[in-house]
Short mmCIF file of C-alpha atoms and ligand atoms in Angstrom, two decimals:
data_model
loop_
_atom_site.label_atom_id
_atom_site.label_comp_id
_atom_site.label_asym_id
_atom_site.label_seq_id
_atom_site.Cartn_x
_atom_site.Cartn_y
_atom_site.Cartn_z
CA UNK A 29 16.11 -22.31 -23.43
CA UNK A 30 19.11 -21.04 -25.42
CA UNK A 31 22.65 -21.00 -23.87
CA UNK A 32 22.44 -17.24 -23.36
CA UNK A 33 19.10 -17.45 -21.38
CA UNK A 34 19.81 -16.26 -17.76
CA UNK A 35 18.85 -18.56 -15.07
CA UNK A 36 15.78 -18.22 -12.87
CA UNK A 37 16.40 -16.00 -9.90
CA UNK A 38 17.40 -18.10 -6.86
CA UNK A 39 19.35 -15.61 -4.94
CA UNK A 40 18.63 -14.37 -1.36
CA UNK A 41 15.41 -12.75 -0.18
CA UNK A 42 15.47 -9.27 -1.74
CA UNK A 43 13.15 -6.49 -0.53
CA UNK A 44 12.26 -3.33 -2.56
CA UNK A 45 9.97 -0.54 -1.50
CA UNK A 46 9.77 3.21 -1.72
CA UNK A 47 7.80 6.29 -0.86
CA UNK A 48 7.10 9.21 -3.16
CA UNK A 49 8.91 12.51 -2.64
CA UNK A 50 5.63 14.22 -3.05
CA UNK A 51 5.20 16.09 0.27
CA UNK A 52 5.12 15.63 3.96
CA UNK A 53 5.21 11.93 5.12
CA UNK A 54 2.41 10.97 7.39
CA UNK A 55 1.29 8.35 9.83
CA UNK A 56 -0.24 6.16 7.05
CA UNK A 57 3.19 5.97 5.29
CA UNK A 58 4.79 5.16 8.59
CA UNK A 59 2.48 2.38 9.68
CA UNK A 60 1.80 0.97 6.13
CA UNK A 61 5.34 1.11 4.94
CA UNK A 62 8.31 2.59 6.73
CA UNK A 63 7.83 0.71 10.01
CA UNK A 64 7.87 -2.56 8.15
CA UNK A 65 11.18 -1.88 6.43
CA UNK A 66 13.26 -1.90 9.65
CA UNK A 67 13.07 -5.57 10.71
CA UNK A 68 13.61 -6.67 7.13
CA UNK A 69 16.98 -5.16 6.91
CA UNK A 70 18.20 -7.96 9.21
CA UNK A 71 16.90 -10.80 7.08
CA UNK A 72 17.11 -9.63 3.47
CA UNK A 73 18.92 -7.43 0.98
CA UNK A 74 16.84 -4.21 1.17
CA UNK A 75 16.69 -1.69 -1.70
CA UNK A 76 14.54 1.26 -0.25
CA UNK A 77 14.33 4.18 -2.76
CA UNK A 78 12.84 7.58 -2.74
CA UNK A 79 10.34 7.61 -5.46
CA UNK A 80 11.02 10.99 -7.21
CA UNK A 81 10.21 9.63 -10.70
CA UNK A 82 6.84 8.64 -9.35
CA UNK A 83 6.44 12.01 -7.60
CA UNK A 84 6.56 14.03 -10.91
CA UNK A 85 3.49 12.11 -12.26
CA UNK A 86 1.73 15.05 -10.64
CA UNK A 87 3.31 18.61 -10.51
CA UNK A 88 6.14 19.03 -8.08
CA UNK A 89 7.85 22.37 -7.55
CA UNK A 90 11.47 21.98 -8.94
CA UNK A 91 12.70 24.27 -6.28
CA UNK A 92 11.81 21.85 -3.49
CA UNK A 93 11.85 18.46 -5.06
CA UNK A 94 15.41 17.64 -4.05
CA UNK A 95 14.67 18.76 -0.50
CA UNK A 96 11.61 16.53 -0.45
CA UNK A 97 13.87 13.65 -1.68
CA UNK A 98 16.25 14.23 1.20
CA UNK A 99 13.38 14.48 3.60
CA UNK A 100 12.06 11.04 2.72
CA UNK A 101 15.61 9.60 3.08
CA UNK A 102 15.72 11.28 6.52
CA UNK A 103 12.43 9.67 7.40
CA UNK A 104 13.84 6.21 6.51
CA UNK A 105 16.85 6.65 8.65
CA UNK A 106 14.91 8.18 11.54
CA UNK A 107 12.61 5.28 11.56
CA UNK A 108 15.48 2.82 11.97
CA UNK A 109 16.89 1.96 8.48
CA UNK A 110 20.68 1.66 8.55
CA UNK A 111 22.19 3.04 5.39
CA UNK A 112 25.13 0.62 5.71
CA UNK A 113 22.70 -2.39 5.60
CA UNK A 114 19.83 -1.14 3.57
CA UNK A 115 20.52 0.55 0.31
CA UNK A 116 18.86 4.00 0.35
CA UNK A 117 18.77 6.00 -3.02
CA UNK A 118 16.82 8.33 -5.17
CA UNK A 119 14.99 6.46 -7.92
CA UNK A 120 15.95 8.90 -10.62
CA UNK A 121 19.66 8.37 -9.84
CA UNK A 122 19.57 4.71 -11.08
CA UNK A 123 18.64 4.78 -14.78
CA UNK A 124 18.17 1.08 -14.96
CA UNK A 125 14.63 1.72 -13.61
CA UNK A 126 13.73 3.66 -16.71
CA UNK A 127 15.33 1.22 -19.11
CA UNK A 128 13.31 -1.61 -17.72
CA UNK A 129 10.13 0.47 -17.49
CA UNK A 130 10.07 1.10 -21.26
CA UNK A 131 10.49 -2.62 -21.97
CA UNK A 132 7.70 -3.31 -19.52
CA UNK A 133 5.49 -0.66 -21.17
CA UNK A 134 5.73 -2.91 -24.18
CA UNK A 135 4.86 -6.04 -22.15
CA UNK A 136 1.89 -4.67 -20.07
CA UNK A 137 -1.42 -4.47 -21.84
CA UNK A 138 -3.65 -1.41 -21.94
CA UNK A 139 -6.54 -3.45 -20.52
CA UNK A 140 -4.43 -4.29 -17.44
CA UNK A 141 -3.74 -0.56 -16.75
CA UNK A 142 -7.35 0.43 -17.46
CA UNK A 143 -8.39 -1.72 -14.42
CA UNK A 144 -6.07 0.18 -11.98
CA UNK A 145 -8.20 1.75 -9.34
CA UNK A 146 -5.59 4.12 -7.97
CA UNK A 147 -5.40 5.95 -11.36
CA UNK A 148 -9.19 6.15 -11.50
CA UNK A 149 -9.31 7.58 -7.82
CA UNK A 150 -6.44 10.13 -8.48
CA UNK A 151 -7.65 11.19 -11.91
CA UNK A 152 -11.32 11.53 -10.97
CA UNK A 153 -13.58 12.87 -13.73
CA UNK A 154 -10.92 14.42 -15.73
CA UNK A 155 -8.53 11.64 -16.60
CA UNK A 156 -7.73 13.16 -19.99
CA UNK A 157 -6.07 16.03 -18.19
CA UNK A 158 -3.67 13.85 -16.27
CA UNK A 159 -0.09 13.06 -17.21
CA UNK A 160 0.62 9.92 -19.19
CA UNK A 161 3.00 9.11 -16.42
CA UNK A 162 0.31 8.89 -13.87
CA UNK A 163 -1.42 6.34 -16.13
CA UNK A 164 1.78 4.23 -16.67
CA UNK A 165 2.89 4.61 -13.01
CA UNK A 166 2.24 0.95 -12.02
CA UNK A 167 4.53 -0.13 -14.91
CA UNK A 168 7.42 1.97 -13.56
CA UNK A 169 6.57 0.47 -10.23
CA UNK A 170 6.95 -3.01 -11.66
CA UNK A 171 10.33 -1.96 -13.07
CA UNK A 172 11.43 -0.47 -9.76
CA UNK A 173 10.73 -3.94 -8.08
CA UNK A 174 11.82 -6.35 -10.70
CA UNK A 175 15.09 -4.48 -11.75
CA UNK A 176 16.34 -5.90 -8.33
CA UNK A 177 14.51 -9.27 -8.93
CA UNK A 178 12.82 -8.46 -5.64
CA UNK A 179 11.20 -11.39 -3.88
CA UNK A 180 9.18 -9.24 -1.35
CA UNK A 181 7.70 -5.76 -1.25
CA UNK A 182 6.36 -4.25 2.02
CA UNK A 183 3.57 -1.82 1.19
CA UNK A 184 0.22 -0.57 2.39
CA UNK A 185 -2.99 -2.10 1.25
CA UNK A 186 -3.50 0.61 -1.49
CA UNK A 187 -0.65 -0.98 -3.46
CA UNK A 188 -2.07 -4.47 -3.58
CA UNK A 189 -3.43 -4.14 -7.11
CA UNK A 190 -0.25 -2.70 -8.39
CA UNK A 191 1.69 -5.71 -6.98
CA UNK A 192 -0.61 -8.03 -8.75
CA UNK A 193 0.17 -6.16 -11.95
CA UNK A 194 3.85 -6.53 -11.27
CA UNK A 195 3.46 -10.34 -10.99
CA UNK A 196 1.35 -10.28 -14.28
CA UNK A 197 4.19 -8.36 -16.01
CA UNK A 198 6.91 -10.74 -14.66
CA UNK A 199 4.92 -13.82 -15.77
CA UNK A 200 4.23 -12.44 -19.27
CA UNK A 201 7.78 -11.31 -19.74
CA UNK A 202 9.24 -14.57 -18.63
CA UNK A 203 6.75 -16.50 -20.87
CA UNK A 204 7.13 -14.24 -24.00
CA UNK A 205 10.95 -14.34 -23.96
CA UNK A 206 11.39 -17.92 -22.77
CA UNK A 207 13.10 -17.20 -19.46
CA UNK A 208 11.21 -19.13 -16.81
CA UNK A 209 11.74 -17.60 -13.32
CA UNK A 210 14.01 -14.75 -14.61
CA UNK A 211 11.76 -12.18 -12.92
CA UNK A 212 10.43 -13.72 -9.69
CA UNK A 213 6.83 -13.49 -8.93
CA UNK A 214 7.17 -10.93 -6.13
CA UNK A 215 5.11 -11.22 -2.94
CA UNK A 216 3.50 -8.30 -1.34
CA UNK A 217 3.98 -7.90 2.49
CA UNK A 218 0.75 -6.05 3.32
CA UNK A 219 -0.74 -7.93 6.40
CA UNK A 220 -0.59 -6.47 9.81
CA UNK A 221 -2.01 -3.45 11.68
CA UNK A 222 -1.78 -0.10 9.99
CA UNK A 223 -2.07 -1.45 6.36
CA UNK A 224 -4.84 1.12 5.64
CA UNK A 225 -4.94 4.27 7.79
CA UNK A 226 -7.80 6.55 6.89
CA UNK A 227 -8.09 10.36 6.87
CA UNK A 228 -8.84 12.00 10.25
CA UNK A 229 -11.53 14.11 8.45
CA UNK A 230 -13.21 11.28 6.62
CA UNK A 231 -13.04 7.67 7.79
CA UNK A 232 -13.82 6.43 4.26
CA UNK A 233 -10.89 8.15 2.51
CA UNK A 234 -7.16 7.04 2.74
CA UNK A 235 -4.87 9.29 4.74
CA UNK A 236 -2.83 10.89 1.95
CA UNK A 237 -0.08 13.37 1.41
CA UNK A 238 -2.16 14.95 -1.45
CA UNK A 239 -5.14 15.68 0.73
CA UNK A 240 -5.60 19.36 0.63
CA UNK A 241 -6.53 19.36 4.36
CA UNK A 242 -3.48 19.19 6.62
CA UNK A 243 -5.97 18.19 9.33
CA UNK A 244 -6.61 14.90 7.51
CA UNK A 245 -3.28 13.50 8.40
CA UNK A 246 -0.60 13.42 11.20
CA UNK A 247 2.77 14.28 9.55
CA UNK A 248 5.96 12.76 10.80
CA UNK A 249 7.33 16.37 11.24
CA UNK A 250 4.33 17.68 13.22
CA UNK A 251 5.18 18.83 16.78
CA UNK A 252 3.35 17.61 19.91
CA UNK A 253 0.87 20.37 20.03
CA UNK A 254 -0.07 19.98 16.34
CA UNK A 255 -0.56 16.20 16.79
CA UNK A 256 -2.70 16.84 19.87
CA UNK A 257 -4.80 19.43 18.00
CA UNK A 258 -5.25 17.26 14.93
CA UNK A 259 -6.39 14.24 17.09
CA UNK A 260 -8.81 16.46 19.09
CA UNK A 261 -10.31 17.88 15.91
CA UNK A 262 -10.51 14.40 14.31
CA UNK A 263 -14.06 13.59 13.08
CA UNK A 264 -15.84 11.16 15.25
CA UNK A 265 -19.45 10.23 16.23
CA UNK A 266 -21.25 10.95 19.53
CA UNK A 267 -21.31 7.22 20.77
CA UNK A 268 -18.91 5.84 23.31
CA UNK A 269 -16.49 3.15 22.17
CA UNK A 270 -18.09 -0.33 21.80
CA UNK A 271 -17.18 -3.47 23.69
CA UNK A 272 -16.38 -5.56 20.55
CA UNK A 273 -14.62 -4.92 17.16
CA UNK A 274 -17.92 -5.78 15.50
CA UNK A 275 -19.41 -2.73 17.21
CA UNK A 276 -17.03 -0.53 15.04
CA UNK A 277 -18.70 -1.64 11.82
CA UNK A 278 -20.47 1.31 10.21
CA UNK A 279 -18.41 3.64 12.39
CA UNK A 280 -15.39 4.33 10.12
CA UNK A 281 -13.95 7.26 12.03
CA UNK A 282 -14.11 5.33 15.40
CA UNK A 283 -12.78 2.31 13.70
CA UNK A 284 -9.88 4.25 12.28
CA UNK A 285 -8.85 5.96 15.54
CA UNK A 286 -9.02 2.54 17.38
CA UNK A 287 -6.97 1.04 14.55
CA UNK A 288 -4.33 3.73 14.85
CA UNK A 289 -4.14 3.27 18.60
CA UNK A 290 -3.79 -0.48 18.13
CA UNK A 291 -1.10 -0.22 15.46
CA UNK A 292 0.89 2.38 17.45
CA UNK A 293 0.68 0.32 20.69
CA UNK A 294 1.26 -3.16 19.10
CA UNK A 295 -2.10 -4.40 20.40
CA UNK A 296 -5.14 -5.80 18.63
CA UNK A 297 -8.15 -3.65 18.32
CA UNK A 298 -9.99 -5.96 20.76
CA UNK A 299 -7.40 -5.20 23.38
CA UNK A 300 -7.71 -1.47 22.87
CA UNK A 301 -11.51 -1.78 23.25
CA UNK A 302 -11.22 -3.93 26.38
CA UNK A 303 -9.53 -0.93 27.95
CA UNK A 304 -11.72 1.92 26.57
CA UNK A 305 -15.16 0.33 25.90
CA UNK A 306 -17.91 2.59 27.22
CA UNK A 307 -15.70 5.62 27.22
CA UNK A 308 -16.22 8.60 24.98
CA UNK A 309 -13.78 10.33 22.69
CA UNK A 310 -13.16 12.89 25.27
CA UNK A 311 -11.18 10.29 27.19
CA UNK A 312 -9.81 8.34 24.16
CA UNK A 313 -8.54 11.13 22.02
CA UNK A 314 -6.01 12.52 24.60
CA UNK A 315 -4.69 8.98 25.25
CA UNK A 316 -4.33 8.43 21.44
CA UNK A 317 -2.61 11.82 21.11
CA UNK A 318 -0.16 11.10 23.90
CA UNK A 319 0.63 7.66 22.24
CA UNK A 320 1.21 9.20 18.81
CA UNK A 321 3.50 11.89 20.27
CA UNK A 322 5.45 9.14 22.26
CA UNK A 323 6.00 7.12 19.00
CA UNK A 324 6.42 9.85 16.48
CA UNK A 325 8.10 12.49 18.57
CA UNK A 326 11.66 10.82 18.49
CA UNK A 327 11.26 10.16 14.85
CA UNK A 328 10.57 13.81 14.07
CA UNK A 329 13.43 15.03 16.22
CA UNK A 330 15.79 12.60 14.43
CA UNK A 331 14.43 13.66 10.99
CA UNK A 332 15.01 17.32 11.85
CA UNK A 333 18.58 16.65 12.87
CA UNK A 334 19.25 14.73 9.49
CA UNK A 335 17.60 17.34 7.40
CA UNK A 336 19.96 19.83 9.05
CA UNK A 337 22.88 18.02 7.40
CA UNK A 338 21.98 17.76 3.77
CA UNK A 339 25.57 17.06 2.80
CA UNK A 340 25.50 13.93 4.89
CA UNK A 341 22.23 12.79 3.42
CA UNK A 342 23.60 13.39 -0.08
CA UNK A 343 26.60 11.19 0.66
CA UNK A 344 24.29 8.42 1.85
CA UNK A 345 22.01 8.80 -1.20
CA UNK A 346 25.00 8.78 -3.63
CA UNK A 347 26.45 5.76 -2.07
CA UNK A 348 23.09 4.05 -2.19
CA UNK A 349 22.71 4.87 -5.84
CA UNK A 350 25.93 3.45 -6.71
CA UNK A 351 25.20 0.15 -4.72
CA UNK A 352 21.76 -0.10 -6.23
CA UNK A 353 23.11 0.32 -9.78
CA UNK A 354 25.56 -2.47 -9.21
CA UNK A 355 22.61 -4.82 -8.79
CA UNK A 356 20.21 -3.33 -11.26
CA UNK A 357 22.43 -2.89 -14.29
CA UNK A 358 23.29 -6.55 -14.93
CA UNK A 359 19.49 -7.39 -14.69
CA UNK A 360 18.76 -4.72 -17.28
CA UNK A 361 21.56 -6.00 -19.52
CA UNK A 362 20.25 -9.53 -19.29
CA UNK A 363 16.78 -8.28 -20.06
CA UNK A 364 17.99 -6.45 -23.22
CA UNK A 365 19.74 -9.53 -24.44
CA UNK A 366 16.43 -11.56 -23.89
CA UNK A 367 14.56 -8.84 -25.84
CA UNK A 368 17.08 -9.21 -28.63
CA UNK A 369 18.44 -5.70 -28.78
CA UNK A 370 21.51 -4.99 -30.84
CA UNK A 371 24.82 -5.57 -29.04
CA UNK A 372 28.17 -5.09 -30.84
CA UNK A 373 29.90 -8.37 -31.27
CA UNK A 374 33.52 -7.35 -30.75
N1 LIG B 427 -3.15 5.78 4.44
C1 LIG B 427 -2.19 4.85 4.34
N2 LIG B 427 -2.21 3.70 5.18
C2 LIG B 427 -1.37 2.73 5.08
N3 LIG B 427 -0.25 2.76 4.21
C3 LIG B 427 -0.20 3.86 3.29
N4 LIG B 427 0.62 4.23 2.37
C4 LIG B 427 0.31 5.40 1.84
N5 LIG B 427 -0.77 5.83 2.47
C5 LIG B 427 -1.20 4.93 3.40
C6 LIG B 427 1.81 3.49 1.96
O1 LIG B 427 2.92 4.26 1.99
C7 LIG B 427 3.88 3.80 0.96
C8 LIG B 427 4.34 5.02 0.18
O2 LIG B 427 3.18 5.57 -0.46
P1 LIG B 427 3.54 6.66 -1.60
O3 LIG B 427 3.96 7.94 -1.10
O4 LIG B 427 4.51 6.11 -2.56
O5 LIG B 427 2.14 6.79 -2.40
P2 LIG B 427 0.70 6.81 -1.94
O6 LIG B 427 0.31 5.41 -1.62
O7 LIG B 427 0.03 7.41 -3.10
O8 LIG B 427 0.76 7.69 -0.67
P3 LIG B 427 -0.08 8.96 -0.39
O9 LIG B 427 0.30 9.49 0.92
O10 LIG B 427 -1.44 8.83 -0.69
O11 LIG B 427 0.66 10.01 -1.37
P4 LIG B 427 0.02 10.97 -2.56
O12 LIG B 427 -1.06 11.67 -1.88
O13 LIG B 427 1.24 11.81 -2.97
O14 LIG B 427 -0.39 9.96 -3.69
C9 LIG B 427 3.13 2.75 0.18
O15 LIG B 427 3.59 1.54 0.62
C10 LIG B 427 1.69 2.90 0.53
O16 LIG B 427 0.93 1.76 0.49
#
């Protein structure tokens, strides 16, 4: 190690995560990600960004992208993030993410990206028509995480493979540039109920913002009637609920609704079944709708209040961007030195 090689990261627990500003946030985003951020702000430095750079990997209407960015920030705060403790900011406002992403584009291997299942799912049969950004999305994600030398990333299960790629990039960079431990091998925090919420229309597809059917998801801004209607119309099967969790195998829609109830109520699926076994969806669905409204209703109300004050949201985002840059820029500068980029010796 040369004298200028930065030390391995040994600082405090650092958490990074984000949600794309690509449309209405839904129950899957809440249970898989947002809800997990809140307790972490008490034990770690949290950098929670609005992923607007990721959002434009598919078309976003320029007239509403900024509003979508504020809406995600409002959701973070409405779910319980405190902007004084957690750093909340738009990804595009901290250019260090892009500086590091380019360097990582030159570290990651094409074979690694070719294995990414999310790209395959999102691009379908016509991958040649997708943006290059959608293909290199996981590299930018690695930069988002490692530019803060993050130790932990709370995400839903769909992000597991991307987190493994982040670790591969960190390990290769550290090895290639002789800087052991400079980028930490970040751990994904995925476990727990709600890690994978499925569509209300198809129990084998993930609940997703980009699903063309609004009935496939419960949005954080849906009102109580809409939530009840979506739950009522959710696809199910004609059988009553089983007595054991094993009885949900091969019943993806029933499994999903029981999983949502369990995640929202803080119970295990077995406890939910102990209460509802033998009962049909005519009984279970209204109970689930009531629970969803009880949990999401106050979040939606607070989101609407925050969205009504865009100047205050902008103040929070600007302050967050400044604080995020203070941490990220020295990491990028150290990375550039390791790569050997020119620096004036004056
Ligand atoms: N269905 C889900 N169940 C559990 N967690 C989920 N997440 C997303 N969908 C589910 C988690 O939410 C966080 C933010 O996701 P994102 O918006 O950055 O990207 P995504 O995973 O691609 O989410 P969507 O809703 O499917 O968006 P679109 O349709 O725009 O691609 C992540 O932690 C994710 O795991």
